[in-house]
């Protein structure tokens, strides 16, 4: 309960008195050694921030490594650096006609009004309503300035996180940058690209745990259980705000596909529960879509990092493309499906496909690859995103995640 | 999270008797579709948990709720698949969940004419996804407790329902007095699915639930 207060965002940050209380609480909770470690990390972050030019690579490492960016005060300084946003050039306050002109206004309004759970419990309703208005403004502002972007339900869950941590004006800039980069694919006119990204989930699981993968395939569970995880960066499903911002530290410092690796890691973490389920779509979907609130986040984050290094998107792309092709093939098999309902054409096709890959090879990979230099390698990849951010969006949409492109940017 | 709490109970309850082989109960899979904010989540929650949820949020993708019921002495699991209302989700995401559904519930908001006008596109989409054409479908007008705000007159809705050979139910997931009514809607559907015979709506479900007369549930025959 005490800890919860510490991170109540948007409430009088920057006040010295609160700061002292926080420190004391932290000291109590994590012990002297942990406190010293945290203090050391905070010092390193400040050093990276004050070096000229800012040491963005170091900041990425800090955002990924244990504990992430530690406090909202630090996040306010580091998140703009991770997204390469100039805090001295923030957008003007929203114009009044913003709402009248927006085609998305009604949908945004409906979603924001219903998003009460995203605000700290105990926040006075007046304050919450003010923040909800700001939330609407930010969303409409970004959409208006970027007509190529389309609103999706769940986008508001991401924006609210930024609003609560950095306040309205800075949040507007950060969210705009994020929307044209990390979230770009979710904001297409259709969700085809989102679906495509979800298609990375099963191949990642297959690489690590073929048995679990096969079980889920037989259950025909699909991947929609992970949809809200992916497109809200888990903001929609985690009730503790501290966990949400910790994950945002991680995702902001990494490749845009990292959330799907993290989703895979959660499924893998719950292996036994899944295998104990009845092997049908409803049971498995239900189990997986109820995300446990006490996940070991730090462990899972480092595991997701490992997986990314071992099976980078470029390596998975071939398998994903193949899966895509199968889907198409499967849909042309509808008549066949009708005729032989018993036979499950997906299964038949899948088995055929499995013949192409040698399972031994796949599992050998993960066993023999060394687990070293994880943070270093991740940080380098993160740096590439920052440098090539504009290029990333353009090329990515042009080539639609072509493996070749992935290879160039994220070797 | 609280939203789904009722499910655990029903899962374990249907898990089988002590020491005996668990008897697999029949499952009826029902998909609930309609525009954003018409009350799909509240309706399914009302049926599965027996009350109106305190807070609901936009559904992203597909949510799932379940309840076990007894029909004519047979234990049956009713699975309700609650879908996202925003158009972009249904286009490429939701079709997977149309697979093997036994019935479809179309929902509109009686206080929102636009949600009623969207129904033809929902019906059309449903046709494209469903392989069998004789799957039972019902139409539910929600929020009938907001009397002063009603925009969709009952006769207009009834005419629409007749055109598409669907029974119409006007109800409220929120109004506590309508609890039995929401229950009756889904139970009626379950009876229909169990019997595989044309649904006789004049015949109340066997568990003693009587359709509430006020506000008048407008229902037509399935023909």
GROMACS .gro file of C-alpha atoms in nm, chain A residues 104 107 110-111 114-119 128 150-157 185-192 194-195 198 220-225 227-228 231-232 236-239 278 280-283 285-286 289-291 293 334 337-338 346, chain B residues 1-5 7-8 11 14-15 24 27 29 36-41 54-66 77 79 81 83-100 112 128-132:
model
  118
  104UNK     CA    1  -1.252   1.013  -3.409
  107UNK     CA    2  -1.494   0.699  -3.023
  110UNK     CA    3  -1.639   0.683  -2.530
  111UNK     CA    4  -1.313   0.508  -2.456
  114UNK     CA    5  -1.477   0.446  -1.957
  115UNK     CA    6  -1.109   0.431  -1.869
  116UNK     CA    7  -1.149   0.505  -1.497
  117UNK     CA    8  -0.928   0.219  -1.392
  118UNK     CA    9  -0.623   0.378  -1.548
  119UNK     CA   10  -0.619   0.654  -1.289
  128UNK     CA   11  -0.934   1.272  -1.280
  150UNK     CA   12  -0.588   0.594  -3.723
  151UNK     CA   13  -0.723   0.571  -3.374
  152UNK     CA   14  -0.767   0.227  -3.220
  153UNK     CA   15  -0.931   0.126  -2.894
  154UNK     CA   16  -0.640   0.076  -2.657
  155UNK     CA   17  -0.439   0.370  -2.788
  156UNK     CA   18  -0.586   0.568  -2.501
  157UNK     CA   19  -0.433   0.318  -2.257
  185UNK     CA   20   0.171  -0.041  -3.749
  186UNK     CA   21  -0.119  -0.050  -3.504
  187UNK     CA   22  -0.242   0.279  -3.648
  188UNK     CA   23  -0.283   0.173  -4.008
  189UNK     CA   24  -0.630   0.196  -4.163
  190UNK     CA   25  -0.670  -0.177  -4.099
  191UNK     CA   26  -0.523  -0.410  -3.840
  192UNK     CA   27  -0.354  -0.633  -4.094
  194UNK     CA   28  -0.102  -0.572  -3.621
  195UNK     CA   29  -0.212  -0.921  -3.704
  198UNK     CA   30   0.092  -1.112  -3.363
  220UNK     CA   31  -0.659  -2.339  -3.195
  221UNK     CA   32  -0.636  -2.063  -2.941
  222UNK     CA   33  -0.519  -1.802  -3.191
  223UNK     CA   34  -0.331  -1.496  -3.074
  224UNK     CA   35  -0.604  -1.248  -2.988
  225UNK     CA   36  -0.548  -1.308  -2.618
  227UNK     CA   37  -0.379  -0.836  -2.878
  228UNK     CA   38  -0.446  -0.593  -2.595
  231UNK     CA   39  -0.129  -0.263  -2.874
  232UNK     CA   40  -0.143  -0.110  -2.524
  236UNK     CA   41  -0.472  -0.222  -2.049
  237UNK     CA   42  -0.418  -0.539  -1.850
  238UNK     CA   43  -0.183  -0.454  -1.565
  239UNK     CA   44  -0.346  -0.291  -1.267
  278UNK     CA   45  -0.832  -2.843  -2.142
  280UNK     CA   46  -0.966  -2.611  -2.643
  281UNK     CA   47  -0.981  -2.253  -2.760
  282UNK     CA   48  -1.204  -2.122  -2.482
  283UNK     CA   49  -1.006  -2.265  -2.191
  285UNK     CA   50  -0.786  -1.819  -2.435
  286UNK     CA   51  -0.947  -1.759  -2.100
  289UNK     CA   52  -0.604  -1.347  -2.134
  290UNK     CA   53  -0.623  -1.325  -1.754
  291UNK     CA   54  -0.274  -1.199  -1.692
  293UNK     CA   55  -0.061  -0.953  -1.153
  334UNK     CA   56  -1.285  -2.402  -4.668
  337UNK     CA   57  -1.301  -2.816  -4.417
  338UNK     CA   58  -1.672  -2.838  -4.461
  346UNK     CA   59  -0.497  -2.650  -4.025
  412UNK     CA   60  -0.988  -0.826  -1.350
  413UNK     CA   61  -1.287  -0.841  -1.131
  414UNK     CA   62  -1.494  -0.872  -1.443
  415UNK     CA   63  -1.395  -1.226  -1.507
  416UNK     CA   64  -1.408  -1.352  -1.153
  418UNK     CA   65  -1.559  -1.759  -1.459
  419UNK     CA   66  -1.328  -1.937  -1.224
  422UNK     CA   67  -1.483  -2.360  -1.455
  425UNK     CA   68  -1.798  -2.791  -1.418
  426UNK     CA   69  -1.469  -2.966  -1.360
  435UNK     CA   70  -1.799  -3.339  -2.048
  438UNK     CA   71  -2.096  -2.629  -2.473
  440UNK     CA   72  -2.080  -2.098  -2.798
  447UNK     CA   73  -1.895   0.028  -2.947
  448UNK     CA   74  -2.057   0.119  -2.614
  449UNK     CA   75  -2.391  -0.055  -2.676
  450UNK     CA   76  -2.336  -0.268  -2.366
  451UNK     CA   77  -2.207  -0.603  -2.492
  452UNK     CA   78  -1.971  -0.644  -2.199
  465UNK     CA   79  -1.913  -0.147  -1.161
  466UNK     CA   80  -1.679  -0.030  -1.429
  467UNK     CA   81  -1.631  -0.160  -1.774
  468UNK     CA   82  -1.369  -0.053  -2.020
  469UNK     CA   83  -1.348  -0.075  -2.393
  470UNK     CA   84  -1.309  -0.439  -2.493
  471UNK     CA   85  -0.994  -0.492  -2.692
  472UNK     CA   86  -1.014  -0.793  -2.920
  473UNK     CA   87  -1.229  -1.063  -2.768
  474UNK     CA   88  -1.325  -1.139  -2.410
  475UNK     CA   89  -1.476  -1.458  -2.294
  476UNK     CA   90  -1.727  -1.536  -2.018
  477UNK     CA   91  -1.888  -1.862  -1.927
  488UNK     CA   92  -2.189  -2.458  -2.050
  490UNK     CA   93  -1.983  -1.952  -2.350
  492UNK     CA   94  -1.770  -1.433  -2.662
  494UNK     CA   95  -1.618  -0.871  -2.896
  495UNK     CA   96  -1.466  -0.527  -2.952
  496UNK     CA   97  -1.706  -0.279  -3.107
  497UNK     CA   98  -1.465  -0.067  -3.307
  498UNK     CA   99  -1.482  -0.149  -3.672
  499UNK     CA  100  -1.112  -0.202  -3.728
  500UNK     CA  101  -1.108  -0.495  -3.483
  501UNK     CA  102  -1.378  -0.693  -3.651
  502UNK     CA  103  -1.225  -0.665  -3.996
  503UNK     CA  104  -0.913  -0.867  -3.940
  504UNK     CA  105  -0.925  -0.982  -3.580
  505UNK     CA  106  -1.255  -1.121  -3.479
  506UNK     CA  107  -1.326  -1.369  -3.755
  507UNK     CA  108  -1.126  -1.640  -3.583
  508UNK     CA  109  -1.388  -1.636  -3.311
  509UNK     CA  110  -1.679  -1.693  -3.544
  510UNK     CA  111  -1.555  -2.047  -3.576
  511UNK     CA  112  -1.803  -2.305  -3.456
  523UNK     CA  113  -2.831   0.560  -2.993
  539UNK     CA  114  -1.967  -1.382  -4.445
  540UNK     CA  115  -1.802  -1.546  -4.147
  541UNK     CA  116  -2.055  -1.813  -4.068
  542UNK     CA  117  -2.052  -2.123  -4.276
  543UNK     CA  118  -2.397  -2.242  -4.183
   0.00000   0.00000   0.00000
